[in-house]
């Protein structure tokens, strides 16, 4: 038996999409089909985290979610947060922490989410938050150095902005 | 040096981290037919009949291909230089299926759903045969896995398919019997390593199309673009010049992509239908229908005198190559030849081996390529010898270590021209806090901390075989195109080779662009495997860069009316006396001039093939915490000290080492491909086959004790593989130090530790 296609409407990276989809379409198939090719798939058992995107700002595994559930909601992929991703990329590159890079978009989406969610995370907090993001190339140590350097730089920048111009709103402190 | 030995960011870093589409599936045209494969549910069976009529009638189905429709040329999928040492024992589809997952039929349809439906509609009548899974039992078993008359080998590899023997051989140097007769202490133990999955994050994938000149274009995630061209030509029975292979960015390989896996199915579909097609392996398919590490059973016999001088070593390896012989005859060699030379002071060495066919998935290439398995065996045996001698295992090693200047009979008679292994051991000993922690420290009633160590070596390319060409072109604004055929699989070789080019050409990195590998355009390179890229291709880069400078000077001499012998090159200009003087021309001006009416656009090509394969070395140290009640082992700290000659890019070399160590820890503690009694793989997902996550890993600390390899580019040797070898034996040693339990098989699970503790109590 085949179920009928139906239409959904959702926002992706701020733009509204009205699409007709098959009911069994996963979110990752839907996104890649629309050209959001940053979203990668590494497994079929919700284990690797490569497919991480945001649903209304919260990280989700797009491989394990039906596209239908995105109806009326907002999706963010790394294409939608290029400025922040680029800032973080500098720290990764400085460590050589990007090897094949296939795990990177999912990891970056989770790191940017963590930054919004956790204040002053300890190394253990970071490992815990990112535990679902597998990487077979790097052994994680260089990623950790990059994340810590990135967070430290952000904190320093925020502190500097606060002391230099107490009246102005601190940047990047979200 | 400005660029070499500098931690320069990878050229593709920003693009890849921010998600730019650059991998195979990102580039595939939207109208590709989706290719899927029906796979055998039986470990050993003959296909009596296949009925595809119903599948062919389904909507969207473009073709269904069975063994009746494929070319009948046997071939190997192993990416090796012709004539390949792996036997020609495959067809694209065969009547005989030899493992659960062997391909039975190929389907191409307009959508994935349609292809899935077509797979289900194919009816196959199998005659089930008796399979054999244990390599020791497979030898001379009544079930013959390769009875085909057209089975072919290119070399004498000591095979006998009627005995399920894929390869065998023997090597000895010195009088082993005399060494054992003179021994005060001997060790004789057998060690077992398991099949592991490379588990790179990007599964196998390929898309194909016919181009404007009726040639087959294959875009694939591969480490071996040129071997893909030649193997596809042989398998499909078409001339090589009808095939073009392109390698985009790839999501790592670790050897898995040194074998053809996904390429031939879409290639055949596109050839038959004329339409573009693509095949993307699911993770399950990647686990169950590719190649794994060869499981090996290795008996090690050691003879030593009371003072701890190793007199003789005998290693005997039985390797399981599974259903097909990909890399079977070659991986096994490294289990002896890239281990025993570490103890080159031994007066006699002997290495014997057999490789057996079984009805498990074919084994293949995986980082370390047999040396990893051999290192677990020999290094474990050395630790057992130290215990028998009542000697510190590090002292035992330092006493017997190979040293610079020695000729190594066990290593193809090569002379060792660079080695800091003794320094690696001393430095690691200090970093791990050996003296304070050896053998162990009880930290609570139930927990023990302990240290363990192992050393290892690998090679740098395959001597006299690996061939790398490089072309450097001077472009019309004075920048350079570096054309390579070596495949960057995430290792950063594009960057490293560009660093070397920039160093030779004395220019900024941004004046070097590196082209993607495309067999129509790139110069020939055997590919990125056997730790060859930095060492072999790197040397070609230097040669090509120097040749191009010569050519620029010659052209400038004509323009400047000077004698080429009087001219100098400083990267920005060619001049006599001073770059600002009268007799000077900038590289930019020269390049522009050459591009207009001069009939001489400059480019230089160089090829390198090394007569030697200088070994990199590493000493690895594990500091573990072992729970005496549960047997759980956690690696709290791992120290790796590496001698890779000059690290061309210390950041990338460090990350290679860290990544290799963590893969090695996975192999040591939990990675294990298992089959049920019917030969079905039991762990075909990341849910069941656990690779280390960031929570499983403690501190990983890497340092370099750099030697200078005279035959390497800027003194470099390889790094990619040597780094995976030490964790298994070092952790085994630490476990023995923690609780007295010697585990001689991998992986070493908590259950094994507890069972060992119980056995000791009894
Ligand atoms: S693809 Fe692996 S978790 Fe989604
Ligand atoms: S960089 Fe290759 S998987 Fe993470």
Coordinates of N, CA, C and O in Angstrom, one line a residue, chain A residues 5-157:
Chain A
X5 N 1.1 11.5 -1.2 CA 1.9 12.6 -0.9 C 1.1 13.7 -0.2 O -0.1 13.8 -0.4
X6 N 1.7 14.5 0.5 CA 1.0 15.7 1.1 C 1.9 16.9 1.1 O 3.1 16.7 1.0
X7 N 1.4 18.0 1.4 CA 2.3 19.2 1.3 C 2.6 19.7 2.7 O 1.7 19.6 3.7
X8 N 3.8 20.2 2.9 CA 4.1 20.8 4.2 C 4.7 22.2 3.9 O 5.2 22.5 2.8
X9 N 4.7 23.0 5.0 CA 5.3 24.3 4.9 C 6.2 24.5 6.1 O 5.9 24.2 7.2
X10 N 7.4 24.8 5.8 CA 8.4 25.1 6.9 C 9.4 26.1 6.5 O 9.5 26.5 5.3
X11 N 10.0 26.6 7.5 CA 11.1 27.6 7.3 C 12.4 26.9 7.3 O 12.7 26.1 8.2
X12 N 13.3 27.1 6.3 CA 14.6 26.6 6.4 C 15.6 27.7 6.2 O 15.5 28.5 5.2
X13 N 16.4 27.9 7.2 CA 17.4 29.0 7.3 C 16.7 30.4 7.0 O 17.2 31.2 6.2
X14 N 15.5 30.5 7.5 CA 14.8 31.8 7.4 C 13.9 31.9 6.2 O 13.1 32.9 6.1
X15 N 14.0 31.0 5.3 CA 13.1 31.1 4.1 C 12.0 30.1 4.1 O 12.2 29.0 4.6
X16 N 10.8 30.5 3.7 CA 9.7 29.5 3.7 C 9.7 28.6 2.5 O 9.9 29.1 1.4
X17 N 9.5 27.4 2.8 CA 9.4 26.4 1.7 C 8.0 25.7 1.8 O 7.6 25.3 2.8
X18 N 7.3 25.6 0.6 CA 6.1 24.8 0.5 C 6.4 23.7 -0.4 O 6.7 23.9 -1.5
X19 N 6.3 22.4 0.2 CA 6.7 21.3 -0.6 C 5.7 20.2 -0.5 O 5.1 20.0 0.5
X20 N 5.7 19.4 -1.6 CA 4.8 18.2 -1.7 C 5.7 17.0 -1.4 O 6.7 16.8 -2.2
X21 N 5.5 16.3 -0.4 CA 6.4 15.2 -0.1 C 5.7 13.8 0.2 O 4.5 13.8 0.5
X22 N 6.5 12.8 0.0 CA 6.0 11.4 0.3 C 6.0 11.3 1.8 O 6.9 11.9 2.5
X23 N 5.0 10.6 2.4 CA 4.9 10.5 3.8 C 6.1 9.9 4.6 O 6.3 10.1 5.7
X24 N 6.8 9.0 3.8 CA 7.9 8.3 4.5 C 9.3 9.1 4.3 O 10.3 8.5 4.6
X25 N 9.2 10.2 3.8 CA 10.4 11.0 3.5 C 11.1 11.4 4.8 O 10.4 12.0 5.7
X26 N 12.4 11.1 5.0 CA 13.0 11.6 6.2 C 13.5 13.0 6.0 O 13.6 13.5 4.9
X27 N 13.7 13.7 7.2 CA 14.1 15.1 7.1 C 15.4 15.3 6.3 O 15.6 16.2 5.5
X28 N 16.4 14.3 6.5 CA 17.6 14.5 5.8 C 17.4 14.3 4.3 O 18.0 15.1 3.5
X29 N 16.6 13.4 3.8 CA 16.3 13.3 2.4 C 15.7 14.6 1.9 O 16.0 15.0 0.8
X30 N 14.8 15.1 2.7 CA 14.0 16.3 2.3 C 15.0 17.5 2.1 O 15.0 18.2 1.1
X31 N 15.9 17.6 3.1 CA 16.9 18.8 3.1 C 17.9 18.6 2.0 O 18.1 19.6 1.2
X32 N 18.4 17.4 1.8 CA 19.4 17.2 0.7 C 18.7 17.4 -0.6 O 19.3 18.0 -1.6
X33 N 17.5 17.0 -0.7 CA 16.7 17.1 -2.0 C 16.5 18.6 -2.3 O 16.5 18.9 -3.5
X34 N 16.4 19.4 -1.3 CA 16.3 20.9 -1.6 C 17.6 21.6 -1.8 O 17.7 22.8 -2.0
X35 N 18.7 20.8 -1.7 CA 20.0 21.4 -2.0 C 20.8 21.7 -0.7 O 21.9 22.4 -0.9
X36 N 20.3 21.4 0.4 CA 21.1 21.6 1.7 C 22.1 20.5 1.8 O 21.9 19.6 2.7
X37 N 23.1 20.5 1.0 CA 24.0 19.3 0.9 C 25.0 19.2 2.0 O 25.8 18.3 2.0
X38 N 25.1 20.2 2.9 CA 26.0 20.1 4.0 C 25.6 18.9 5.0 O 26.4 18.4 5.7
X39 N 24.3 18.6 4.9 CA 23.8 17.6 5.9 C 24.2 16.2 5.4 O 23.9 15.8 4.3
X40 N 24.9 15.5 6.3 CA 25.5 14.2 5.9 C 24.9 13.1 6.7 O 24.4 13.3 7.8
X41 N 25.0 11.9 6.1 CA 24.5 10.7 6.8 C 25.6 9.8 7.0 O 26.3 9.4 6.0
X42 N 25.8 9.3 8.2 CA 26.9 8.3 8.5 C 26.4 7.0 8.9 O 27.2 6.1 9.1
X43 N 25.1 6.9 9.2 CA 24.7 5.6 9.8 C 23.2 5.4 9.5 O 22.6 6.3 9.0
X44 N 22.7 4.2 9.8 CA 21.2 4.1 9.7 C 20.6 3.7 11.1 O 19.6 3.1 11.2
X45 N 21.3 4.1 12.2 CA 20.8 3.7 13.5 C 20.8 4.8 14.5 O 20.9 4.6 15.7
X46 N 20.8 6.1 14.0 CA 20.9 7.2 14.9 C 22.1 7.2 15.9 O 21.9 7.6 17.0
X47 N 23.2 6.8 15.4 CA 24.4 6.7 16.3 C 25.5 7.8 16.0 O 26.3 8.0 16.9
X48 N 25.5 8.4 14.8 CA 26.7 9.1 14.5 C 26.7 10.6 14.6 O 27.7 11.2 14.7
X49 N 25.5 11.2 14.6 CA 25.4 12.6 14.8 C 25.7 13.5 13.5 O 25.7 14.7 13.6
X50 N 26.1 12.8 12.4 CA 26.5 13.6 11.3 C 25.4 14.4 10.7 O 25.6 15.4 10.0
X51 N 24.2 14.0 10.9 CA 23.0 14.6 10.2 C 22.4 15.7 11.1 O 21.3 16.1 10.8
X52 N 23.1 16.1 12.1 CA 22.5 17.1 13.1 C 22.1 18.4 12.4 O 22.9 19.0 11.8
X53 N 20.9 18.8 12.6 CA 20.4 20.2 12.2 C 19.6 20.7 13.4 O 19.4 20.0 14.4
X54 N 19.1 21.9 13.3 CA 18.3 22.4 14.4 C 16.8 22.4 14.0 O 16.5 22.8 12.9
X55 N 16.0 22.1 14.9 CA 14.5 22.2 14.7 C 14.1 23.2 15.8 O 14.2 22.9 17.0
X56 N 13.6 24.3 15.3 CA 13.3 25.4 16.3 C 14.4 25.7 17.2 O 14.2 25.9 18.4
X57 N 15.6 25.6 16.7 CA 16.8 26.0 17.5 C 17.4 24.8 18.3 O 18.4 25.0 19.0
X58 N 16.7 23.7 18.3 CA 17.3 22.6 19.1 C 17.8 21.5 18.2 O 17.2 21.2 17.2
X59 N 19.0 21.0 18.5 CA 19.6 20.0 17.6 C 18.8 18.7 17.6 O 18.3 18.2 18.6
X60 N 18.6 18.2 16.3 CA 17.9 17.0 16.1 C 18.7 16.1 15.1 O 19.4 16.7 14.3
X61 N 18.4 14.8 15.1 CA 19.0 14.0 14.1 C 18.1 13.9 12.9 O 17.0 13.3 13.0
X62 N 18.5 14.5 11.8 CA 17.6 14.6 10.7 C 17.4 13.3 10.0 O 16.4 13.1 9.2
X63 N 18.2 12.3 10.3 CA 18.0 10.9 9.7 C 16.9 10.2 10.4 O 16.4 9.3 9.8
X64 N 16.6 10.6 11.6 CA 15.6 9.8 12.4 C 14.3 10.5 12.5 O 13.6 10.2 13.5
X65 N 14.1 11.5 11.7 CA 12.9 12.3 11.9 C 12.2 12.4 10.5 O 12.8 12.6 9.5
X66 N 10.9 12.2 10.5 CA 10.1 12.4 9.3 C 10.0 13.8 8.9 O 9.8 14.7 9.8
X67 N 10.2 14.1 7.6 CA 10.1 15.5 7.2 C 8.7 16.1 7.5 O 8.6 17.3 7.8
X68 N 7.7 15.2 7.6 CA 6.4 15.7 7.9 C 6.3 16.5 9.2 O 5.6 17.4 9.4
X69 N 7.2 16.0 10.2 CA 7.2 16.7 11.5 C 7.8 18.1 11.4 O 7.7 18.8 12.4
X70 N 8.4 18.4 10.3 CA 8.9 19.8 10.2 C 7.8 20.8 9.8 O 8.1 22.0 9.8
X71 N 6.6 20.3 9.5 CA 5.5 21.2 9.1 C 5.3 22.3 10.1 O 5.1 22.0 11.3
X72 N 5.3 23.5 9.6 CA 5.1 24.6 10.5 C 6.2 25.0 11.5 O 6.1 25.8 12.4
X73 N 7.4 24.4 11.2 CA 8.5 24.6 12.2 C 9.7 25.3 11.4 O 9.7 25.4 10.2
X74 N 10.7 25.6 12.2 CA 11.9 26.2 11.5 C 13.1 25.3 11.6 O 13.4 24.8 12.7
X75 N 13.7 25.1 10.5 CA 14.9 24.3 10.4 C 16.1 25.1 10.2 O 16.1 26.1 9.4
X76 N 17.2 24.8 10.9 CA 18.5 25.5 10.6 C 19.5 24.5 10.2 O 19.7 23.5 10.9
X77 N 20.2 24.7 9.1 CA 21.3 23.9 8.7 C 22.6 24.8 8.8 O 22.4 26.0 9.0
X78 N 23.7 24.2 8.6 CA 24.9 25.0 8.7 C 25.0 26.1 7.6 O 25.6 27.1 7.8
X79 N 24.3 25.9 6.5 CA 24.2 26.9 5.5 C 23.6 28.2 6.1 O 23.8 29.3 5.6
X80 N 22.8 28.0 7.1 CA 22.1 29.2 7.7 C 22.9 29.9 8.8 O 22.4 30.9 9.4
X81 N 24.0 29.3 9.2 CA 24.8 29.9 10.3 C 26.3 30.1 9.9 O 27.2 29.8 10.6
X82 N 26.5 30.5 8.6 CA 27.8 30.5 8.0 C 28.8 31.4 8.8 O 30.0 31.0 8.9
X83 N 28.3 32.5 9.3 CA 29.3 33.4 9.9 C 29.9 32.7 11.2 O 31.1 32.7 11.4
X84 N 29.0 32.2 12.0 CA 29.5 31.5 13.2 C 30.3 30.3 12.9 O 31.4 30.0 13.5
X85 N 29.9 29.5 11.9 CA 30.6 28.3 11.5 C 32.0 28.7 11.0 O 33.0 28.0 11.3
X86 N 32.1 29.8 10.3 CA 33.4 30.2 9.8 C 34.3 30.6 10.9 O 35.5 30.3 10.9
X87 N 33.7 31.3 11.9 CA 34.6 31.7 13.0 C 35.1 30.5 13.8 O 36.3 30.4 14.1
X88 N 34.3 29.5 13.9 CA 34.7 28.2 14.6 C 35.7 27.5 13.7 O 36.7 26.9 14.2
X89 N 35.5 27.5 12.4 CA 36.4 26.8 11.5 C 37.8 27.2 11.6 O 38.7 26.4 11.5
X90 N 38.0 28.5 11.9 CA 39.4 29.0 12.1 C 40.1 28.3 13.2 O 41.3 27.9 13.1
X91 N 39.4 28.0 14.3 CA 40.0 27.3 15.4 C 40.3 25.8 15.1 O 41.3 25.3 15.6
X92 N 39.4 25.2 14.4 CA 39.6 23.8 14.0 C 40.8 23.8 13.1 O 41.7 22.9 13.3
X93 N 40.9 24.6 12.1 CA 41.9 24.6 11.1 C 43.3 24.8 11.8 O 44.3 24.2 11.5
X94 N 43.3 25.7 12.8 CA 44.5 26.0 13.5 C 45.1 24.8 14.2 O 46.3 24.7 14.4
X95 N 44.2 23.8 14.6 CA 44.7 22.6 15.2 C 44.9 21.5 14.2 O 45.4 20.4 14.6
X96 N 44.5 21.7 13.0 CA 44.5 20.5 12.0 C 43.5 19.5 12.4 O 43.6 18.3 12.1
X97 N 42.4 20.0 13.1 CA 41.4 19.1 13.6 C 40.4 18.6 12.6 O 39.5 17.8 12.9
X98 N 40.5 19.2 11.4 CA 39.6 18.8 10.3 C 40.4 17.8 9.5 O 41.4 18.1 8.9
X99 N 40.0 16.5 9.5 CA 40.7 15.6 8.6 C 39.8 15.4 7.4 O 39.8 16.3 6.6
X100 N 39.0 14.4 7.3 CA 38.2 14.2 6.1 C 37.1 15.2 6.1 O 36.5 15.5 5.0
X101 N 36.7 15.7 7.3 CA 35.7 16.8 7.3 C 34.2 16.3 7.2 O 33.3 17.1 7.3
X102 N 34.0 15.0 7.0 CA 32.7 14.5 6.7 C 31.8 14.7 8.0 O 30.6 14.8 7.9
X103 N 32.4 14.6 9.1 CA 31.7 14.7 10.4 C 31.5 16.2 10.8 O 30.8 16.5 11.8
X104 N 32.1 17.1 10.1 CA 32.2 18.5 10.6 C 30.8 19.2 10.7 O 30.5 19.8 11.7
X105 N 30.0 19.2 9.6 CA 28.8 20.0 9.7 C 27.9 19.7 10.9 O 27.4 20.5 11.6
X106 N 27.8 18.4 11.1 CA 27.0 17.9 12.3 C 27.6 18.3 13.6 O 26.9 18.8 14.5
X107 N 28.9 18.2 13.7 CA 29.6 18.6 14.9 C 29.5 20.1 15.1 O 29.1 20.5 16.3
X108 N 29.6 20.9 14.1 CA 29.6 22.3 14.3 C 28.2 22.7 14.7 O 28.0 23.5 15.6
X109 N 27.1 22.1 14.2 CA 25.8 22.5 14.6 C 25.6 22.2 16.0 O 24.9 22.9 16.8
X110 N 26.1 21.1 16.5 CA 26.0 20.7 17.9 C 26.8 21.6 18.8 O 26.4 22.0 19.9
X111 N 28.0 22.0 18.3 CA 28.8 22.9 19.2 C 28.2 24.3 19.3 O 28.1 24.9 20.4
X112 N 27.6 24.8 18.2 CA 26.9 26.1 18.3 C 25.7 26.0 19.2 O 25.4 27.0 19.8
X113 N 25.0 24.9 19.2 CA 23.9 24.7 20.0 C 24.3 24.6 21.5 O 23.7 25.2 22.4
X114 N 25.4 24.0 21.7 CA 26.0 23.8 23.1 C 26.4 25.2 23.6 O 26.1 25.5 24.8
X115 N 26.9 26.0 22.8 CA 27.4 27.3 23.2 C 26.2 28.2 23.6 O 26.3 28.9 24.6
X116 N 25.0 28.0 23.0 CA 23.8 28.7 23.4 C 23.2 28.1 24.7 O 22.6 28.8 25.4
X117 N 23.5 26.8 24.9 CA 22.7 26.2 26.0 C 23.5 26.2 27.3 O 23.0 26.3 28.4
X118 N 24.8 26.0 27.2 CA 25.6 25.8 28.4 C 26.5 27.0 28.7 O 27.1 27.6 27.8
X119 N 26.5 27.4 30.0 CA 27.5 28.5 30.4 C 28.7 27.8 30.9 O 28.6 26.9 31.8
X120 N 29.9 28.3 30.5 CA 31.2 27.8 31.0 C 31.3 26.3 31.1 O 31.5 25.8 32.2
X121 N 31.0 25.6 30.1 CA 31.1 24.1 30.2 C 32.5 23.6 30.6 O 33.5 24.2 30.1
X122 N 32.6 22.6 31.4 CA 33.8 22.0 31.7 C 34.2 21.0 30.6 O 33.3 20.6 29.8
X123 N 35.4 20.5 30.5 CA 35.7 19.5 29.4 C 34.8 18.3 29.5 O 34.4 17.8 28.5
X124 N 34.4 17.9 30.7 CA 33.5 16.8 30.8 C 32.1 17.1 30.3 O 31.5 16.3 29.6
X125 N 31.6 18.4 30.6 CA 30.4 18.8 30.0 C 30.4 18.8 28.5 O 29.4 18.3 27.8
X126 N 31.5 19.2 27.9 CA 31.6 19.3 26.5 C 31.6 17.9 25.9 O 30.8 17.6 24.9
X127 N 32.4 17.0 26.5 CA 32.4 15.6 26.0 C 31.0 15.0 26.0 O 30.6 14.3 25.1
X128 N 30.3 15.3 27.1 CA 29.0 14.7 27.3 C 28.0 15.3 26.3 O 27.3 14.5 25.6
X129 N 28.1 16.6 26.1 CA 27.1 17.2 25.1 C 27.4 16.7 23.7 O 26.4 16.5 22.9
X130 N 28.6 16.4 23.4 CA 29.0 16.1 22.0 C 29.2 14.6 21.8 O 29.7 14.1 20.8
X131 N 28.8 13.8 22.8 CA 29.1 12.4 22.8 C 28.5 11.7 21.6 O 29.0 10.7 21.1
X132 N 27.4 12.2 21.1 CA 26.7 11.6 20.0 C 27.3 11.9 18.6 O 26.8 11.5 17.6
X133 N 28.3 12.7 18.6 CA 29.0 13.1 17.3 C 30.2 12.3 17.1 O 31.3 12.5 17.7
X134 N 30.1 11.2 16.3 CA 31.3 10.4 16.1 C 32.3 11.0 15.1 O 31.8 11.8 14.2
X135 N 33.5 10.7 15.3 CA 34.5 11.1 14.3 C 35.5 9.9 14.3 O 36.0 9.5 15.3
X136 N 35.8 9.4 13.1 CA 36.7 8.2 13.0 C 38.1 8.7 12.7 O 39.1 7.9 12.8
X137 N 38.3 9.9 12.3 CA 39.6 10.3 11.8 C 40.5 10.9 13.0 O 41.7 10.6 13.0
X138 N 40.0 11.7 13.8 CA 40.8 12.6 14.6 C 41.2 12.1 16.0 O 42.1 12.6 16.6
X139 N 40.4 11.2 16.5 CA 40.6 10.8 17.9 C 40.1 11.8 18.9 O 40.4 11.7 20.1
X140 N 39.4 12.8 18.4 CA 38.7 13.8 19.2 C 39.6 14.8 19.9 O 39.1 15.9 20.3
X141 N 40.9 14.5 20.2 CA 41.7 15.4 21.0 C 41.8 16.8 20.4 O 41.7 17.8 21.1
X142 N 42.1 16.8 19.1 CA 42.3 18.1 18.4 C 41.0 18.9 18.4 O 41.0 20.1 18.5
X143 N 39.9 18.2 18.2 CA 38.6 18.9 18.3 C 38.4 19.6 19.6 O 37.9 20.7 19.7
X144 N 38.8 18.8 20.7 CA 38.6 19.4 22.0 C 39.5 20.6 22.2 O 39.0 21.6 22.7
X145 N 40.7 20.6 21.7 CA 41.6 21.8 21.8 C 40.9 22.9 21.0 O 40.9 24.1 21.5
X146 N 40.4 22.7 19.9 CA 39.8 23.7 19.1 C 38.5 24.3 19.8 O 38.3 25.5 19.8
X147 N 37.7 23.4 20.4 CA 36.5 23.9 21.0 C 36.9 24.8 22.2 O 36.3 25.8 22.5
X148 N 37.8 24.3 23.0 CA 38.2 25.1 24.2 C 38.8 26.4 23.8 O 38.5 27.4 24.4
X149 N 39.6 26.4 22.8 CA 40.2 27.7 22.3 C 39.1 28.6 21.8 O 39.1 29.8 22.1
X150 N 38.2 28.1 21.1 CA 37.1 28.9 20.6 C 36.2 29.5 21.7 O 35.9 30.7 21.7
X151 N 35.9 28.7 22.7 CA 35.1 29.2 23.8 C 35.9 30.2 24.6 O 35.3 31.2 25.0
X152 N 37.1 30.0 24.8 CA 38.0 30.9 25.6 C 38.0 32.2 24.8 O 37.9 33.3 25.4
X153 N 38.2 32.2 23.5 CA 38.3 33.4 22.7 C 37.0 34.2 22.8 O 37.0 35.4 22.9
X154 N 35.9 33.5 22.8 CA 34.6 34.1 22.9 C 34.4 34.8 24.2 O 34.0 36.0 24.3
X155 N 34.8 34.1 25.3 CA 34.6 34.7 26.6 C 35.5 35.9 26.7 O 35.1 36.9 27.2
X156 N 36.7 35.8 26.2 CA 37.7 37.0 26.3 C 37.1 38.2 25.6 O 37.1 39.3 26.0
X157 N 36.5 37.9 24.4 CA 35.9 38.9 23.6 C 34.8 39.6 24.3 O 34.6 40.8 24.3

